[in-house]
């Protein structure tokens, strides 16, 4: 993929447009300024809110432990001081690459000399009868979280249960928060275990036991037939085996789809995400992409799309550097976290293809870590309430150092 001309962002009248005012877009905007760009910078968000933190939405925000001010990443006046123009409620309809313009939903257009696509992702919906009911919700935005919080309050007040469809991080975090509020919860997972794509079977079983110990009913290998709707509200979830689970609220946590339609319609290379190199460059020399919408091409040809704060932040900085004509490849070891009840899971590396798992510590008494190996080499470490192990694991993986399984244990 070709790099941008070095001088373009510094030319008089240069204008860098950033589509998406989340973590990746904000980081790109600030990195452009700190990197010396004198171009005009416009940050376009399709929500009515200034940039805010998303991770607390399924945890502290739902639990009522943080308010809107604490969610805020940057106030508009702070961005203005950096000469970054924030435009909220400004969805983009199309990209005209021939004239280097973005076309907005309000009919206006902005010319760009450099364009950052940080469009994020959208929660998947399920093709189920009744899934359009008003109390069947997904969680991605602050407004989504407000709607779920209202739904949980109603469940509390009326003694109604929550049904979570999907045993991934979002679903389990919402389930844990609901149990803290005393709401009855059932989690339905189509796969034979929780978090099957990201955790070892040992850790999946541990999380199942953790949730059951807090009163969550788990149904693994669950097949859903439909949602029973009355007066516009889902009243029950009907399973393929005929069981009906009553509900006051249904939360879907079945993954996300990258928002790559703008890029695809503009003729950029797209493959389950906007295809970028390690510096965030797309197939157009004036356009970069970062965050959940971007699929990074690895040296072996595979594509890697990560959904994490670290990835969004670092890809945003790499994309900004590319617009400045610099090389700042993002190759760092990925890391993630999840808070459920009083347990913090911290993950370093990618466990895909791991064929050996070694336990350090005690599953029963904690803290503990699971070191995962592929062909005898350390590829990932999952730590629960073991921050020191997590930091050590990141250093080991970053340095390419692989302790033996015996040393890890």
Short mmCIF file of N, CA, C and O in Angstrom, two decimals, residues 69-117:
data_model
loop_
_atom_site.label_atom_id
_atom_site.label_comp_id
_atom_site.label_asym_id
_atom_site.label_seq_id
_atom_site.Cartn_x
_atom_site.Cartn_y
_atom_site.Cartn_z
N UNK A 69 -20.35 12.69 33.07
CA UNK A 69 -19.12 13.48 33.09
C UNK A 69 -17.90 12.58 33.19
O UNK A 69 -16.85 12.87 32.59
N UNK A 70 -18.03 11.47 33.92
CA UNK A 70 -16.89 10.56 34.07
C UNK A 70 -16.66 9.72 32.81
O UNK A 70 -15.56 9.21 32.60
N UNK A 71 -17.69 9.57 31.99
CA UNK A 71 -17.53 8.84 30.73
C UNK A 71 -16.76 9.67 29.70
O UNK A 71 -16.13 9.12 28.80
N UNK A 72 -16.84 10.98 29.81
CA UNK A 72 -16.31 11.88 28.79
C UNK A 72 -14.80 11.70 28.63
O UNK A 72 -14.05 11.70 29.60
N UNK A 73 -14.34 11.54 27.38
CA UNK A 73 -12.90 11.48 27.11
C UNK A 73 -12.32 12.86 26.91
O UNK A 73 -11.27 13.20 27.46
N UNK A 74 -12.98 13.67 26.07
CA UNK A 74 -12.52 15.04 25.81
C UNK A 74 -13.73 15.94 25.67
O UNK A 74 -14.63 15.66 24.85
N UNK A 75 -13.75 17.03 26.40
CA UNK A 75 -14.82 18.01 26.23
C UNK A 75 -14.59 18.78 24.93
O UNK A 75 -13.45 18.96 24.50
N UNK A 76 -15.66 19.25 24.28
CA UNK A 76 -15.51 19.99 23.03
C UNK A 76 -14.57 21.19 23.16
O UNK A 76 -13.79 21.47 22.23
N UNK A 77 -14.60 21.88 24.30
CA UNK A 77 -13.73 23.06 24.45
C UNK A 77 -12.25 22.66 24.51
O UNK A 77 -11.38 23.41 24.08
N UNK A 78 -11.97 21.47 25.04
CA UNK A 78 -10.59 20.99 25.06
C UNK A 78 -10.10 20.70 23.64
O UNK A 78 -8.95 21.02 23.30
N UNK A 79 -10.96 20.12 22.83
CA UNK A 79 -10.60 19.87 21.44
C UNK A 79 -10.43 21.19 20.70
O UNK A 79 -9.51 21.34 19.88
N UNK A 80 -11.29 22.16 20.99
CA UNK A 80 -11.20 23.46 20.31
C UNK A 80 -9.86 24.13 20.61
O UNK A 80 -9.28 24.79 19.73
N UNK A 81 -9.36 23.94 21.84
CA UNK A 81 -8.06 24.55 22.18
C UNK A 81 -6.93 23.95 21.34
O UNK A 81 -5.91 24.59 21.13
N UNK A 82 -7.13 22.71 20.90
CA UNK A 82 -6.14 22.06 20.04
C UNK A 82 -6.45 22.31 18.56
O UNK A 82 -5.84 21.70 17.69
N UNK A 83 -7.39 23.18 18.32
CA UNK A 83 -7.82 23.50 16.95
C UNK A 83 -8.30 22.26 16.20
O UNK A 83 -7.98 22.04 15.03
N UNK A 84 -9.07 21.45 16.94
CA UNK A 84 -9.75 20.30 16.36
C UNK A 84 -11.25 20.61 16.39
O UNK A 84 -11.81 20.86 17.47
N UNK A 85 -11.87 20.64 15.23
CA UNK A 85 -13.30 20.96 15.14
C UNK A 85 -14.11 19.68 15.31
O UNK A 85 -13.98 18.76 14.49
N UNK A 86 -14.92 19.62 16.36
CA UNK A 86 -15.78 18.46 16.61
C UNK A 86 -17.18 18.77 16.09
O UNK A 86 -17.77 19.78 16.46
N UNK A 87 -17.68 17.89 15.25
CA UNK A 87 -19.07 18.01 14.76
C UNK A 87 -19.82 16.74 15.14
O UNK A 87 -19.54 15.66 14.60
N UNK A 88 -20.72 16.85 16.10
CA UNK A 88 -21.55 15.71 16.51
C UNK A 88 -22.80 15.67 15.64
O UNK A 88 -23.10 16.61 14.90
N UNK A 89 -23.54 14.58 15.75
CA UNK A 89 -24.76 14.39 14.93
C UNK A 89 -24.47 14.65 13.46
O UNK A 89 -25.26 15.29 12.77
N UNK A 90 -23.35 14.16 12.99
CA UNK A 90 -22.94 14.43 11.59
C UNK A 90 -22.57 13.14 10.87
O UNK A 90 -21.41 12.91 10.53
N UNK A 91 -23.54 12.26 10.63
CA UNK A 91 -23.23 11.03 9.90
C UNK A 91 -22.81 11.31 8.47
O UNK A 91 -23.31 12.24 7.83
N UNK A 92 -21.87 10.50 7.98
CA UNK A 92 -21.36 10.63 6.61
C UNK A 92 -22.09 9.63 5.73
O UNK A 92 -22.24 8.46 6.07
N UNK A 93 -22.54 10.10 4.57
CA UNK A 93 -23.30 9.26 3.65
C UNK A 93 -22.43 8.59 2.60
O UNK A 93 -22.71 7.48 2.16
N UNK A 94 -21.37 9.28 2.17
CA UNK A 94 -20.56 8.73 1.08
C UNK A 94 -19.20 9.42 1.03
O UNK A 94 -19.01 10.51 1.59
N UNK A 95 -18.26 8.76 0.36
CA UNK A 95 -16.93 9.32 0.09
C UNK A 95 -16.79 9.44 -1.42
O UNK A 95 -16.98 8.45 -2.14
N UNK A 96 -16.47 10.62 -1.88
CA UNK A 96 -16.20 10.84 -3.30
C UNK A 96 -14.68 10.95 -3.45
O UNK A 96 -14.09 12.00 -3.25
N UNK A 97 -14.05 9.84 -3.82
CA UNK A 97 -12.59 9.82 -3.89
C UNK A 97 -12.07 10.67 -5.05
O UNK A 97 -10.97 11.22 -4.98
N UNK A 98 -12.84 10.77 -6.11
CA UNK A 98 -12.39 11.52 -7.30
C UNK A 98 -12.19 13.00 -6.96
O UNK A 98 -11.23 13.63 -7.43
N UNK A 99 -13.11 13.55 -6.15
CA UNK A 99 -12.99 14.98 -5.79
C UNK A 99 -12.46 15.17 -4.38
O UNK A 99 -12.36 16.29 -3.90
N UNK A 100 -12.15 14.06 -3.68
CA UNK A 100 -11.66 14.08 -2.31
C UNK A 100 -12.62 14.87 -1.40
O UNK A 100 -12.26 15.84 -0.75
N UNK A 101 -13.86 14.38 -1.37
CA UNK A 101 -14.87 14.98 -0.53
C UNK A 101 -15.62 13.89 0.24
O UNK A 101 -15.79 12.77 -0.26
N UNK A 102 -16.06 14.23 1.46
CA UNK A 102 -17.01 13.38 2.17
C UNK A 102 -18.36 14.08 2.12
O UNK A 102 -18.44 15.31 2.30
N UNK A 103 -19.40 13.30 1.84
CA UNK A 103 -20.75 13.83 1.71
C UNK A 103 -21.54 13.48 2.96
O UNK A 103 -21.65 12.29 3.33
N UNK A 104 -22.08 14.48 3.64
CA UNK A 104 -22.77 14.28 4.90
C UNK A 104 -24.27 14.11 4.71
O UNK A 104 -24.82 14.51 3.68
N UNK A 105 -24.90 13.55 5.72
CA UNK A 105 -26.34 13.28 5.64
C UNK A 105 -27.16 14.55 5.52
O UNK A 105 -28.28 14.53 4.99
N UNK A 106 -26.62 15.68 6.01
CA UNK A 106 -27.38 16.93 5.93
C UNK A 106 -27.26 17.61 4.56
O UNK A 106 -27.75 18.71 4.35
N UNK A 107 -26.58 16.95 3.61
CA UNK A 107 -26.44 17.48 2.27
C UNK A 107 -25.17 18.28 2.04
O UNK A 107 -24.86 18.64 0.90
N UNK A 108 -24.43 18.57 3.11
CA UNK A 108 -23.18 19.32 2.95
C UNK A 108 -22.04 18.39 2.56
O UNK A 108 -22.18 17.16 2.59
N UNK A 109 -20.91 18.97 2.19
CA UNK A 109 -19.73 18.19 1.80
C UNK A 109 -18.48 18.86 2.37
O UNK A 109 -18.44 20.08 2.55
N UNK A 110 -17.49 18.04 2.68
CA UNK A 110 -16.21 18.55 3.18
C UNK A 110 -15.10 18.02 2.28
O UNK A 110 -15.02 16.81 2.02
N UNK A 111 -14.23 18.93 1.83
CA UNK A 111 -13.06 18.50 1.07
C UNK A 111 -11.99 18.00 2.03
O UNK A 111 -11.83 18.52 3.13
N UNK A 112 -11.26 16.97 1.63
CA UNK A 112 -10.17 16.48 2.47
C UNK A 112 -8.88 16.34 1.65
O UNK A 112 -8.91 16.02 0.46
N UNK A 113 -7.76 16.62 2.33
CA UNK A 113 -6.46 16.29 1.76
C UNK A 113 -5.96 14.97 2.35
O UNK A 113 -5.10 14.31 1.79
N UNK A 114 -6.51 14.63 3.52
CA UNK A 114 -6.26 13.33 4.15
C UNK A 114 -7.53 12.91 4.87
O UNK A 114 -8.24 13.76 5.44
N UNK A 115 -7.85 11.62 4.82
CA UNK A 115 -9.10 11.13 5.41
C UNK A 115 -8.81 9.95 6.33
O UNK A 115 -8.10 9.02 5.95
N UNK A 116 -9.35 10.01 7.54
CA UNK A 116 -9.24 8.91 8.50
C UNK A 116 -10.62 8.26 8.66
O UNK A 116 -11.58 8.95 9.00
N UNK A 117 -10.70 6.97 8.43
CA UNK A 117 -11.94 6.23 8.66
C UNK A 117 -11.82 5.49 9.98
O UNK A 117 -11.01 4.56 10.12
#
